[in-house]
Structures are given as C-alpha cells and as structure tokens.
PDB file of C-alpha atoms in Angstrom:
ATOM      1  CA  MET O   1     101.875  -6.646  73.153  1.00 56.00           C
ATOM      2  CA  PHE O   2     101.359  -4.098  70.406  1.00 50.00           C
ATOM      3  CA  CYS O   3     103.974  -1.857  71.946  1.00 50.00           C
ATOM      4  CA  LYS O   4     106.441  -4.190  70.225  1.00 51.00           C
ATOM      5  CA  LEU O   5     104.805  -3.421  66.923  1.00 54.00           C
ATOM      6  CA  CYS O   6     104.916  -0.057  65.270  1.00 45.00           C
ATOM      7  CA  LEU O   7     101.768  -1.057  63.444  1.00 40.00           C
ATOM      8  CA  ARG O   8      99.986   1.081  61.000  1.00 37.00           C
ATOM      9  CA  LEU O   9      97.297   0.703  58.538  1.00 37.00           C
ATOM     10  CA  GLN O  10      97.523   1.216  54.872  1.00 40.00           C
ATOM     11  CA  PRO O  11      93.943   1.052  53.815  1.00 43.00           C
ATOM     12  CA  GLY O  12      92.878   3.722  51.437  1.00 45.00           C
ATOM     13  CA  THR O  13      90.661   6.691  50.998  1.00 43.00           C
ATOM     14  CA  VAL O  14      87.145   5.818  49.972  1.00 44.00           C
ATOM     15  CA  HIS O  15      85.337   7.574  47.152  1.00 43.00           C
ATOM     16  CA  ALA O  16      81.897   7.306  45.635  1.00 40.00           C
ATOM     17  CA  VAL O  17      82.145   6.583  41.943  1.00 40.00           C
ATOM     18  CA  ALA O  18      79.457   7.469  39.427  1.00 43.00           C
ATOM     19  CA  GLN O  19      80.680   5.372  36.529  1.00 51.00           C
ATOM     20  CA  GLN O  20      83.362   2.746  36.725  1.00 64.00           C
ATOM     21  CA  SER O  21      83.957  -0.357  34.689  1.00 74.00           C
ATOM     22  CA  ILE O  22      84.174  -3.750  36.351  1.00 83.00           C
ATOM     23  CA  HIS O  23      87.260  -5.863  35.693  1.00 85.00           C
ATOM     24  CA  LYS O  24      86.507  -8.898  33.555  1.00 86.00           C
ATOM     25  CA  LEU O  25      87.821 -11.253  36.256  1.00 91.00           C
ATOM     26  CA  ALA O  26      85.859  -9.625  39.087  1.00 93.00           C
ATOM     27  CA  SER O  27      82.923 -11.921  38.361  1.00 92.00           C
ATOM     28  CA  LEU O  28      83.255 -15.648  38.848  1.00 92.00           C
ATOM     29  CA  GLN O  29      80.596 -16.226  36.205  1.00 86.00           C
ATOM     30  CA  LYS O  30      82.882 -14.651  33.604  1.00 86.00           C
ATOM     31  CA  ALA O  31      85.885 -16.563  34.942  1.00 88.00           C
ATOM     32  CA  THR O  32      84.093 -19.843  34.249  1.00 89.00           C
ATOM     33  CA  THR O  33      84.393 -19.131  30.529  1.00 91.00           C
ATOM     34  CA  LEU O  34      88.195 -19.360  30.726  1.00 92.00           C
ATOM     35  CA  PRO O  35      90.158 -22.503  29.847  1.00 94.00           C
ATOM     36  CA  PRO O  36      89.878 -25.127  32.644  1.00 92.00           C
ATOM     37  CA  LYS O  37      93.488 -24.825  33.852  1.00 91.00           C
ATOM     38  CA  LYS O  38      93.281 -21.042  34.072  1.00 91.00           C
ATOM     39  CA  MET O  39      89.956 -21.193  35.887  1.00 93.00           C
ATOM     40  CA  GLN O  40      91.317 -23.772  38.339  1.00 93.00           C
ATOM     41  CA  SER O  41      94.234 -21.520  39.294  1.00 92.00           C
ATOM     42  CA  LEU O  42      91.862 -18.582  39.828  1.00 94.00           C
ATOM     43  CA  LEU O  43      89.504 -20.576  42.038  1.00 95.00           C
ATOM     44  CA  TYR O  44      92.112 -22.613  43.926  1.00 95.00           C
ATOM     45  CA  PRO O  45      95.561 -20.922  43.649  1.00 94.00           C
ATOM     46  CA  PHE O  46      97.258 -23.709  45.569  1.00 94.00           C
ATOM     47  CA  SER O  47      96.667 -25.995  42.569  1.00 91.00           C
ATOM     48  CA  GLU O  48      99.234 -23.971  40.635  1.00 90.00           C
ATOM     49  CA  VAL O  49     102.090 -24.629  43.084  1.00 89.00           C
ATOM     50  CA  GLU O  50     101.011 -28.106  44.199  1.00 89.00           C
ATOM     51  CA  PRO O  51     102.918 -29.900  41.387  1.00 89.00           C
ATOM     52  CA  TYR O  52     106.179 -28.378  42.661  1.00 87.00           C
ATOM     53  CA  LEU O  53     105.789 -29.800  46.168  1.00 86.00           C
ATOM     54  CA  ASP O  54     107.628 -32.896  47.275  1.00 84.00           C
ATOM     55  CA  ARG O  55     105.340 -35.921  47.621  1.00 83.00           C
ATOM     56  CA  SER O  56     106.273 -36.219  51.290  1.00 84.00           C
ATOM     57  CA  VAL O  57     104.511 -32.916  52.069  1.00 84.00           C
ATOM     58  CA  ASP O  58     101.020 -33.324  53.530  1.00 83.00           C
ATOM     59  CA  MET O  59      98.815 -31.201  51.300  1.00 86.00           C
ATOM     60  CA  THR O  60      95.612 -31.732  53.291  1.00 88.00           C
ATOM     61  CA  GLU O  61      95.926 -28.555  55.337  1.00 86.00           C
ATOM     62  CA  PHE O  62      96.324 -26.464  52.201  1.00 89.00           C
ATOM     63  CA  GLN O  63      92.907 -27.589  50.982  1.00 88.00           C
ATOM     64  CA  LEU O  64      90.715 -27.779  54.098  1.00 92.00           C
ATOM     65  CA  PHE O  65      88.355 -25.127  52.778  1.00 95.00           C
ATOM     66  CA  HIS O  66      87.523 -26.304  49.281  1.00 93.00           C
ATOM     67  CA  PRO O  67      83.992 -25.140  48.429  1.00 95.00           C
ATOM     68  CA  SER O  68      82.223 -25.976  45.234  1.00 94.00           C
ATOM     69  CA  LEU O  69      81.763 -23.618  42.317  1.00 94.00           C
ATOM     70  CA  GLU O  70      78.096 -23.386  43.291  1.00 95.00           C
ATOM     71  CA  ASP O  71      79.060 -22.221  46.804  1.00 96.00           C
ATOM     72  CA  MET O  72      81.403 -19.567  45.420  1.00 96.00           C
ATOM     73  CA  LEU O  73      78.718 -18.270  43.063  1.00 95.00           C
ATOM     74  CA  GLU O  74      76.324 -18.002  45.990  1.00 96.00           C
ATOM     75  CA  ALA O  75      78.911 -16.068  48.014  1.00 97.00           C
ATOM     76  CA  GLU O  76      79.590 -13.746  45.090  1.00 97.00           C
ATOM     77  CA  LYS O  77      76.018 -12.448  45.248  1.00 96.00           C
ATOM     78  CA  LEU O  78      76.809 -10.889  48.633  1.00 97.00           C
ATOM     79  CA  PHE O  79      79.521  -8.754  47.045  1.00 97.00           C
ATOM     80  CA  CYS O  80      77.121  -7.293  44.461  1.00 95.00           C
ATOM     81  CA  SER O  81      75.417  -4.116  45.652  1.00 94.00           C
ATOM     82  CA  SER O  82      71.709  -3.549  45.042  1.00 93.00           C
ATOM     83  CA  VAL O  83      68.863  -1.398  46.327  1.00 93.00           C
ATOM     84  CA  SER O  84      68.034  -3.987  48.988  1.00 96.00           C
ATOM     85  CA  HIS O  85      71.660  -4.964  49.675  1.00 96.00           C
ATOM     86  CA  LYS O  86      73.772  -1.822  49.780  1.00 95.00           C
ATOM     87  CA  ILE O  87      77.545  -2.110  50.026  1.00 95.00           C
ATOM     88  CA  ASP O  88      79.212   1.071  51.168  1.00 93.00           C
ATOM     89  CA  TYR O  89      81.944   2.776  53.099  1.00 92.00           C
ATOM     90  CA  TYR O  90      80.385   3.566  56.480  1.00 93.00           C
ATOM     91  CA  SER O  91      82.874   5.527  58.580  1.00 92.00           C
ATOM     92  CA  SER O  92      86.429   5.832  59.877  1.00 92.00           C
ATOM     93  CA  ALA O  93      87.647   5.935  63.468  1.00 91.00           C
ATOM     94  CA  GLU O  94      90.901   6.708  65.233  1.00 86.00           C
ATOM     95  CA  ARG O  95      89.781   5.239  68.551  1.00 86.00           C
ATOM     96  CA  MET O  96      87.295   2.644  69.730  1.00 88.00           C
ATOM     97  CA  ASP O  97      85.025   5.262  71.281  1.00 87.00           C
ATOM     98  CA  HIS O  98      84.637   6.649  67.748  1.00 90.00           C
ATOM     99  CA  ALA O  99      83.974   3.247  66.137  1.00 93.00           C
ATOM    100  CA  PRO O 100      80.454   2.706  64.757  1.00 94.00           C
ATOM    101  CA  ALA O 101      78.182   0.433  66.759  1.00 93.00           C
ATOM    102  CA  LEU O 102      77.507  -2.062  63.994  1.00 95.00           C
ATOM    103  CA  LYS O 103      75.706  -5.231  65.023  1.00 94.00           C
ATOM    104  CA  GLN O 104      76.240  -7.565  62.074  1.00 97.00           C
ATOM    105  CA  PRO O 105      79.160 -10.050  62.100  1.00 98.00           C
ATOM    106  CA  GLU O 106      82.448  -8.314  61.355  1.00 98.00           C
ATOM    107  CA  VAL O 107      85.814  -9.285  59.899  1.00 98.00           C
ATOM    108  CA  CYS O 108      88.972  -7.191  59.947  1.00 97.00           C
ATOM    109  CA  PHE O 109      92.221  -7.126  57.974  1.00 96.00           C
ATOM    110  CA  ILE O 110      95.613  -6.409  59.543  1.00 93.00           C
ATOM    111  CA  GLY O 111      99.176  -6.635  58.233  1.00 91.00           C
ATOM    112  CA  ARG O 112     102.403  -4.774  57.557  1.00 89.00           C
ATOM    113  CA  SER O 113     102.430  -1.556  55.582  1.00 84.00           C
ATOM    114  CA  ASN O 114     102.376  -2.266  51.841  1.00 87.00           C
ATOM    115  CA  VAL O 115     101.343  -5.889  52.351  1.00 92.00           C
ATOM    116  CA  GLY O 116      98.301  -5.276  50.162  1.00 91.00           C
ATOM    117  CA  LYS O 117      95.351  -4.807  52.542  1.00 92.00           C
ATOM    118  CA  SER O 118      93.725  -2.063  50.526  1.00 89.00           C
ATOM    119  CA  SER O 119      94.390  -3.880  47.249  1.00 91.00           C
ATOM    120  CA  LEU O 120      92.753  -6.997  48.661  1.00 95.00           C
ATOM    121  CA  ILE O 121      89.665  -5.147  49.886  1.00 94.00           C
ATOM    122  CA  LYS O 122      89.435  -3.367  46.541  1.00 92.00           C
ATOM    123  CA  ALA O 123      89.490  -6.749  44.760  1.00 94.00           C
ATOM    124  CA  LEU O 124      86.864  -8.190  47.102  1.00 96.00           C
ATOM    125  CA  PHE O 125      84.632  -5.176  46.388  1.00 95.00           C
ATOM    126  CA  SER O 126      85.405  -5.093  42.662  1.00 94.00           C
ATOM    127  CA  LEU O 127      81.779  -5.920  41.810  1.00 94.00           C
ATOM    128  CA  THR O 128      80.577  -2.754  43.558  1.00 91.00           C
ATOM    129  CA  PRO O 129      81.615   0.143  41.271  1.00 74.00           C
ATOM    130  CA  GLU O 130      79.873   2.708  43.482  1.00 78.00           C
ATOM    131  CA  VAL O 131      82.459   2.174  46.220  1.00 78.00           C
ATOM    132  CA  GLU O 132      86.149   2.596  45.504  1.00 67.00           C
ATOM    133  CA  VAL O 133      88.947   1.791  47.906  1.00 78.00           C
ATOM    134  CA  ARG O 134      91.891   3.889  46.837  1.00 61.00           C
ATOM    135  CA  VAL O 135      95.245   2.193  47.299  1.00 65.00           C
ATOM    136  CA  SER O 136      97.879   4.586  48.605  1.00 61.00           C
ATOM    137  CA  LYS O 137     101.443   4.306  47.312  1.00 60.00           C
ATOM    138  CA  THR O 138     102.734   6.103  50.402  1.00 61.00           C
ATOM    139  CA  PRO O 139     103.430   3.810  53.388  1.00 58.00           C
ATOM    140  CA  GLY O 140     101.791   5.118  56.545  1.00 56.00           C
ATOM    141  CA  HIS O 141      99.376   7.348  54.643  1.00 59.00           C
ATOM    142  CA  THR O 142      96.171   6.088  56.250  1.00 59.00           C
ATOM    143  CA  LYS O 143      95.898   6.328  59.998  1.00 74.00           C
ATOM    144  CA  LYS O 144      92.352   5.257  60.773  1.00 86.00           C
ATOM    145  CA  MET O 145      90.187   2.157  60.968  1.00 90.00           C
ATOM    146  CA  ASN O 146      87.926   2.142  57.888  1.00 92.00           C
ATOM    147  CA  PHE O 147      84.531   0.443  58.209  1.00 95.00           C
ATOM    148  CA  PHE O 148      82.527  -0.968  55.293  1.00 95.00           C
ATOM    149  CA  ARG O 149      79.028  -2.438  55.370  1.00 96.00           C
ATOM    150  CA  VAL O 150      78.013  -5.337  53.164  1.00 97.00           C
ATOM    151  CA  GLY O 151      74.274  -4.918  53.338  1.00 96.00           C
ATOM    152  CA  LYS O 152      72.859  -6.385  56.532  1.00 96.00           C
ATOM    153  CA  ALA O 153      75.020  -9.478  56.139  1.00 98.00           C
ATOM    154  CA  PHE O 154      78.354  -8.380  57.627  1.00 98.00           C
ATOM    155  CA  SER O 155      80.878  -5.564  57.919  1.00 98.00           C
ATOM    156  CA  MET O 156      84.577  -5.351  57.028  1.00 97.00           C
ATOM    157  CA  VAL O 157      87.304  -3.242  58.622  1.00 95.00           C
ATOM    158  CA  ASP O 158      90.546  -2.116  57.036  1.00 92.00           C
ATOM    159  CA  MET O 159      92.897  -1.692  60.014  1.00 90.00           C
ATOM    160  CA  PRO O 160      96.026   0.463  60.282  1.00 85.00           C
ATOM    161  CA  GLY O 161      99.089  -1.425  59.090  1.00 83.00           C
ATOM    162  CA  TYR O 162     102.084  -2.095  61.273  1.00 83.00           C
ATOM    163  CA  GLY O 163     105.713  -1.343  60.569  1.00 75.00           C
ATOM    164  CA  HIS O 164     106.712   1.755  58.637  1.00 64.00           C
ATOM    165  CA  ARG O 165     105.400   5.052  60.046  1.00 61.00           C
ATOM    166  CA  ALA O 166     102.684   3.601  62.247  1.00 62.00           C
ATOM    167  CA  PRO O 167     100.364   6.128  63.896  1.00 59.00           C
ATOM    168  CA  ARG O 168     101.666   7.246  67.274  1.00 63.00           C
ATOM    169  CA  ASP O 169      98.454   6.120  68.925  1.00 61.00           C
ATOM    170  CA  PHE O 170      98.283   2.813  67.077  1.00 66.00           C
ATOM    171  CA  VAL O 171      98.195   0.769  70.284  1.00 69.00           C
ATOM    172  CA  ASP O 172      95.296   2.824  71.645  1.00 71.00           C
ATOM    173  CA  MET O 173      93.503   2.462  68.323  1.00 78.00           C
ATOM    174  CA  VAL O 174      93.882  -1.190  67.355  1.00 80.00           C
ATOM    175  CA  GLU O 175      94.449  -3.234  70.491  1.00 84.00           C
ATOM    176  CA  PRO O 176      91.153  -2.203  72.166  1.00 89.00           C
ATOM    177  CA  TYR O 177      89.313  -3.018  68.948  1.00 92.00           C
ATOM    178  CA  LEU O 178      90.702  -6.550  68.752  1.00 92.00           C
ATOM    179  CA  TYR O 179      90.086  -7.211  72.446  1.00 92.00           C
ATOM    180  CA  THR O 180      86.619  -5.690  72.826  1.00 93.00           C
ATOM    181  CA  ARG O 181      84.830  -5.765  69.471  1.00 95.00           C
ATOM    182  CA  LYS O 182      82.019  -8.190  70.329  1.00 94.00           C
ATOM    183  CA  ASN O 183      80.809  -8.749  66.777  1.00 96.00           C
ATOM    184  CA  LEU O 184      84.305  -9.564  65.417  1.00 97.00           C
ATOM    185  CA  VAL O 185      84.151 -13.129  64.103  1.00 97.00           C
ATOM    186  CA  ARG O 186      87.438 -13.399  62.194  1.00 98.00           C
ATOM    187  CA  THR O 187      90.699 -11.515  61.834  1.00 97.00           C
ATOM    188  CA  PHE O 188      92.640 -11.846  58.584  1.00 98.00           C
ATOM    189  CA  LEU O 189      96.395 -11.456  59.084  1.00 97.00           C
ATOM    190  CA  LEU O 190      98.111 -10.664  55.784  1.00 97.00           C
ATOM    191  CA  VAL O 191     101.669 -11.756  54.985  1.00 97.00           C
ATOM    192  CA  ASP O 192     103.621 -10.813  51.854  1.00 97.00           C
ATOM    193  CA  GLY O 193     104.174 -14.067  49.970  1.00 96.00           C
ATOM    194  CA  SER O 194     107.159 -12.656  48.102  1.00 94.00           C
ATOM    195  CA  VAL O 195     109.179 -12.075  51.297  1.00 95.00           C
ATOM    196  CA  GLY O 196     107.584 -14.460  53.781  1.00 95.00           C
ATOM    197  CA  LEU O 197     107.093 -14.024  57.516  1.00 96.00           C
ATOM    198  CA  GLN O 198     108.902 -11.050  59.000  1.00 93.00           C
ATOM    199  CA  LYS O 199     109.671 -10.309  62.653  1.00 90.00           C
ATOM    200  CA  ALA O 200     106.758  -7.873  62.895  1.00 89.00           C
ATOM    201  CA  ASP O 201     104.420 -10.528  61.452  1.00 93.00           C
ATOM    202  CA  LEU O 202     105.466 -12.995  64.146  1.00 93.00           C
ATOM    203  CA  ILE O 203     104.698 -10.412  66.837  1.00 87.00           C
ATOM    204  CA  ALA O 204     101.278  -9.793  65.274  1.00 89.00           C
ATOM    205  CA  LEU O 205     100.688 -13.550  65.187  1.00 93.00           C
ATOM    206  CA  GLU O 206     101.645 -13.798  68.861  1.00 91.00           C
ATOM    207  CA  MET O 207      99.156 -11.029  69.624  1.00 89.00           C
ATOM    208  CA  CYS O 208      96.363 -12.874  67.800  1.00 92.00           C
ATOM    209  CA  GLU O 209      97.156 -15.957  69.861  1.00 95.00           C
ATOM    210  CA  GLU O 210      96.951 -13.962  73.088  1.00 92.00           C
ATOM    211  CA  ILE O 211      93.559 -12.545  72.141  1.00 90.00           C
ATOM    212  CA  ARG O 212      92.321 -16.028  71.193  1.00 91.00           C
ATOM    213  CA  CYS O 213      89.999 -14.649  68.572  1.00 86.00           C
ATOM    214  CA  PRO O 214      89.866 -16.905  65.499  1.00 95.00           C
ATOM    215  CA  TYR O 215      92.139 -15.644  62.747  1.00 97.00           C
ATOM    216  CA  VAL O 216      93.345 -16.633  59.288  1.00 98.00           C
ATOM    217  CA  MET O 217      96.615 -16.137  57.425  1.00 98.00           C
ATOM    218  CA  VAL O 218      96.340 -14.585  53.959  1.00 98.00           C
ATOM    219  CA  VAL O 219      99.414 -14.799  51.734  1.00 98.00           C
ATOM    220  CA  THR O 220      99.394 -11.836  49.347  1.00 97.00           C
ATOM    221  CA  LYS O 221     101.350 -10.918  46.214  1.00 97.00           C
ATOM    222  CA  ILE O 222     101.816 -14.517  45.105  1.00 96.00           C
ATOM    223  CA  ASP O 223     102.273 -13.210  41.561  1.00 95.00           C
ATOM    224  CA  LYS O 224     105.375 -11.260  42.615  1.00 94.00           C
ATOM    225  CA  CYS O 225     107.699 -14.228  43.146  1.00 92.00           C
ATOM    226  CA  THR O 226     108.763 -17.544  41.630  1.00 92.00           C
ATOM    227  CA  HIS O 227     107.065 -20.792  42.554  1.00 91.00           C
ATOM    228  CA  GLY O 228     110.205 -21.831  44.413  1.00 91.00           C
ATOM    229  CA  ALA O 229     110.334 -18.697  46.570  1.00 94.00           C
ATOM    230  CA  LEU O 230     106.602 -18.859  47.254  1.00 95.00           C
ATOM    231  CA  LEU O 231     106.769 -22.508  48.302  1.00 93.00           C
ATOM    232  CA  THR O 232     109.725 -21.858  50.614  1.00 94.00           C
ATOM    233  CA  ASN O 233     107.851 -19.022  52.326  1.00 95.00           C
ATOM    234  CA  LEU O 234     104.611 -20.994  52.376  1.00 94.00           C
ATOM    235  CA  LEU O 235     106.150 -24.090  53.990  1.00 93.00           C
ATOM    236  CA  ASN O 236     107.885 -21.922  56.575  1.00 95.00           C
ATOM    237  CA  LEU O 237     104.556 -20.299  57.379  1.00 96.00           C
ATOM    238  CA  GLN O 238     102.837 -23.665  57.601  1.00 94.00           C
ATOM    239  CA  ASP O 239     105.487 -24.894  60.039  1.00 94.00           C
ATOM    240  CA  VAL O 240     104.843 -21.870  62.277  1.00 96.00           C
ATOM    241  CA  LEU O 241     101.092 -22.464  62.131  1.00 95.00           C
ATOM    242  CA  LYS O 242     101.546 -26.080  63.194  1.00 93.00           C
ATOM    243  CA  THR O 243     103.952 -25.427  66.058  1.00 95.00           C
ATOM    244  CA  GLU O 244     103.046 -21.993  67.424  1.00 94.00           C
ATOM    245  CA  THR O 245      99.321 -21.425  66.929  1.00 96.00           C
ATOM    246  CA  SER O 246      96.057 -22.727  68.324  1.00 96.00           C
ATOM    247  CA  SER O 247      93.546 -20.068  67.217  1.00 96.00           C
ATOM    248  CA  CYS O 248      94.569 -19.872  63.567  1.00 97.00           C
ATOM    249  CA  PHE O 249      92.698 -21.697  60.818  1.00 97.00           C
ATOM    250  CA  PRO O 250      95.305 -24.199  59.516  1.00 95.00           C
ATOM    251  CA  GLN O 251      94.895 -23.281  55.844  1.00 96.00           C
ATOM    252  CA  PRO O 252      96.621 -20.136  54.546  1.00 96.00           C
ATOM    253  CA  PHE O 253      94.798 -18.406  51.689  1.00 97.00           C
ATOM    254  CA  LEU O 254      96.896 -17.553  48.632  1.00 97.00           C
ATOM    255  CA  ILE O 255      95.997 -14.257  46.978  1.00 97.00           C
ATOM    256  CA  SER O 256      96.940 -12.097  44.022  1.00 96.00           C
ATOM    257  CA  SER O 257      94.725  -9.027  44.093  1.00 95.00           C
ATOM    258  CA  VAL O 258      96.068  -7.941  40.701  1.00 93.00           C
ATOM    259  CA  HIS O 259      95.148 -11.158  38.889  1.00 94.00           C
ATOM    260  CA  TYR O 260      92.205 -12.125  41.144  1.00 95.00           C
ATOM    261  CA  LEU O 261      93.829 -15.390  42.181  1.00 96.00           C
ATOM    262  CA  GLY O 262      92.035 -16.690  45.273  1.00 96.00           C
ATOM    263  CA  ILE O 263      89.573 -13.779  45.476  1.00 97.00           C
ATOM    264  CA  TYR O 264      86.511 -15.970  44.822  1.00 97.00           C
ATOM    265  CA  LEU O 265      87.654 -18.491  47.439  1.00 97.00           C
ATOM    266  CA  LEU O 266      88.218 -15.769  50.040  1.00 98.00           C
ATOM    267  CA  ARG O 267      84.824 -14.198  49.335  1.00 98.00           C
ATOM    268  CA  CYS O 268      83.259 -17.576  49.993  1.00 97.00           C
ATOM    269  CA  PHE O 269      85.234 -18.051  53.216  1.00 98.00           C
ATOM    270  CA  ILE O 270      84.173 -14.610  54.499  1.00 98.00           C
ATOM    271  CA  ALA O 271      80.536 -15.320  53.625  1.00 98.00           C
ATOM    272  CA  HIS O 272      80.792 -18.673  55.397  1.00 97.00           C
ATOM    273  CA  VAL O 273      82.419 -17.522  58.668  1.00 97.00           C
ATOM    274  CA  THR O 274      79.994 -14.597  58.979  1.00 98.00           C
ATOM    275  CA  GLY O 275      77.083 -17.012  58.638  1.00 97.00           C
ATOM    276  CA  SER O 276      75.892 -15.309  55.454  1.00 97.00           C
ATOM    277  CA  ILE O 277      75.729 -18.518  53.428  1.00 96.00           C
ATOM    278  CA  ARG O 278      75.464 -22.207  54.191  1.00 93.00           C
ATOM    279  CA  LEU O 279      77.813 -24.372  52.169  1.00 92.00           C
ATOM    280  CA  LYS O 280      76.349 -27.272  50.237  1.00 83.00           C
ATOM    281  CA  ASP O 281      79.296 -29.369  51.466  1.00 68.00           C
ATOM    282  CA  THR O 282      78.966 -29.258  55.270  1.00 54.00           C
ATOM    283  CA  SER O 283      82.304 -30.996  55.932  1.00 56.00           C
ATOM    284  CA  HIS O 284      84.238 -27.699  56.167  1.00 58.00           C
ATOM    285  CA  SER O 285      85.174 -26.668  59.715  1.00 62.00           C
ATOM    286  CA  CYS O 286      86.256 -23.040  60.029  1.00 72.00           C
TER     287      CYS O 286
END
C-alpha cells in the first residue's frame, strides 16, 4: 500500500533547552482570561466557521467530542513536565527493530511533508520548555521516527512525512510500525486545511482503513485560508469520511499551531483516548 506513497516525515530535531519562555496562549488557564468570543474560538475552532455553514448541513459530527473546560484543564496537566512526570524526547528509529519497546499507550502523527506535524507537536508540548521540537523548513529533512514520552501516561511518535523527498526505505520504516505496534491506540492523519485533501492523503487514508487501527483526521493551518476555502475543504473531507471510512473518528479536528486554535481540545482528546483522564461528561465515544 505504501509503495504508492513516497511518504516522508518532517518532524524535527529535538534539543534540550535550559531557559525558554512559554507562549502566553500555551496555557489554557491564561486563555480563559481572554474575551469570551476569542476564548471560544481557541477552545472550539469549529465555532468560528459554523456561522458560515448552510443550515441544511448537519453540524453534529463536527462537535462529537466537546469536553468541558474542566476536562481540558485536567488534560493540560499531563502536558506539564515535573520531577514525577517527565516529558522528554526518548529516541529515534529508522526501522522497527530499532524502535524503543515502550509499554504505555502510544499515538502517532502522519501526513504530507510540510503539513505541520512538527509544528503541531511543538504546540502540544509548548508547556514543557525543557524539550524543544525544532521545525525544519526543508521538506524531507527528517528521516526517522521520533519518540517522545509523556511521563508514564503515554508516548507520542512523529512519523516521517509522505510526498516530497521521502526516505528511500520509508515503506520498511513506517508500514511495519503501523501494522505491528501493539501499544498504538490512535493514529492522527494530518491534512492541510488551506489546500484540502490531496491524492497522497487519500492513499494514506486508504492505508489506515486497511490496517483498521482507529485514526483521526486533523486539519492543520486553518489560519492560512479564508473561511470559504476552509469550509469547502472541510465539507469535502467530511463527505469522504462518511462514504469511504469505517475506522476514522467522524469528527475532524481543526488546528492552527501558530495561534493555538484547537490545541487544548486535541490535548484533551489525546489524554482521553490513551486512558490518561476520565471525562466528566461520559457521553463521548472515541
């Protein structure tokens, strides 16, 4: 399947940082001091484009995972490093026989080169100044699977990106991971919201369906396009999810790593699917 994809990963080089300031929007507690409309768009980005949708559009599937502020604050604690809960870069691997034998629940991020995987992981880890994920401006720069540990709660993997200048051994690197990684609980497939689904994305989606491992669509760079363009791409994606998928969570997650739109919601979703927190509202099915 992956032979169709020249996939490659664009995660970044990891560096220990002695002193680094934390962005003012990295913390949800600080975001709650913003005006209500601004805070709403940060917590639930779909609310910003919802008014532009035709009334005939069923909006339910865009809001299936809608945790409370209390739930998001609880999830945020997991992304804050401490002596008893260390968040760090663990190792990199070019092949599965080099991958670390981590036992905690794991999530991974895949997508086209330059879709924003490294930027997203950097935003998720923005409360941990001792770990920096460097975002490369050169497509195809990173050629390994990068593993991060979030205490004893879960681990995250930045996978090689597909498309431009994929590693020659990409198939040998990524496909075995997705098929055999026993502790993998969720794959996050990133799509550029400013351009919509591309041919390579559809092949990656088909691969996720073949593996039958639960996965989620993450729409990145929503700040890089107009509401009209974003909605067109979003509705097209939603149509594909309805007609061509069975293992994908129906709700796409809208993200702007630059402006932290949707970061708190995604942190909460990750914490939830890894079993790290129990939501106060138990109606969510993920």
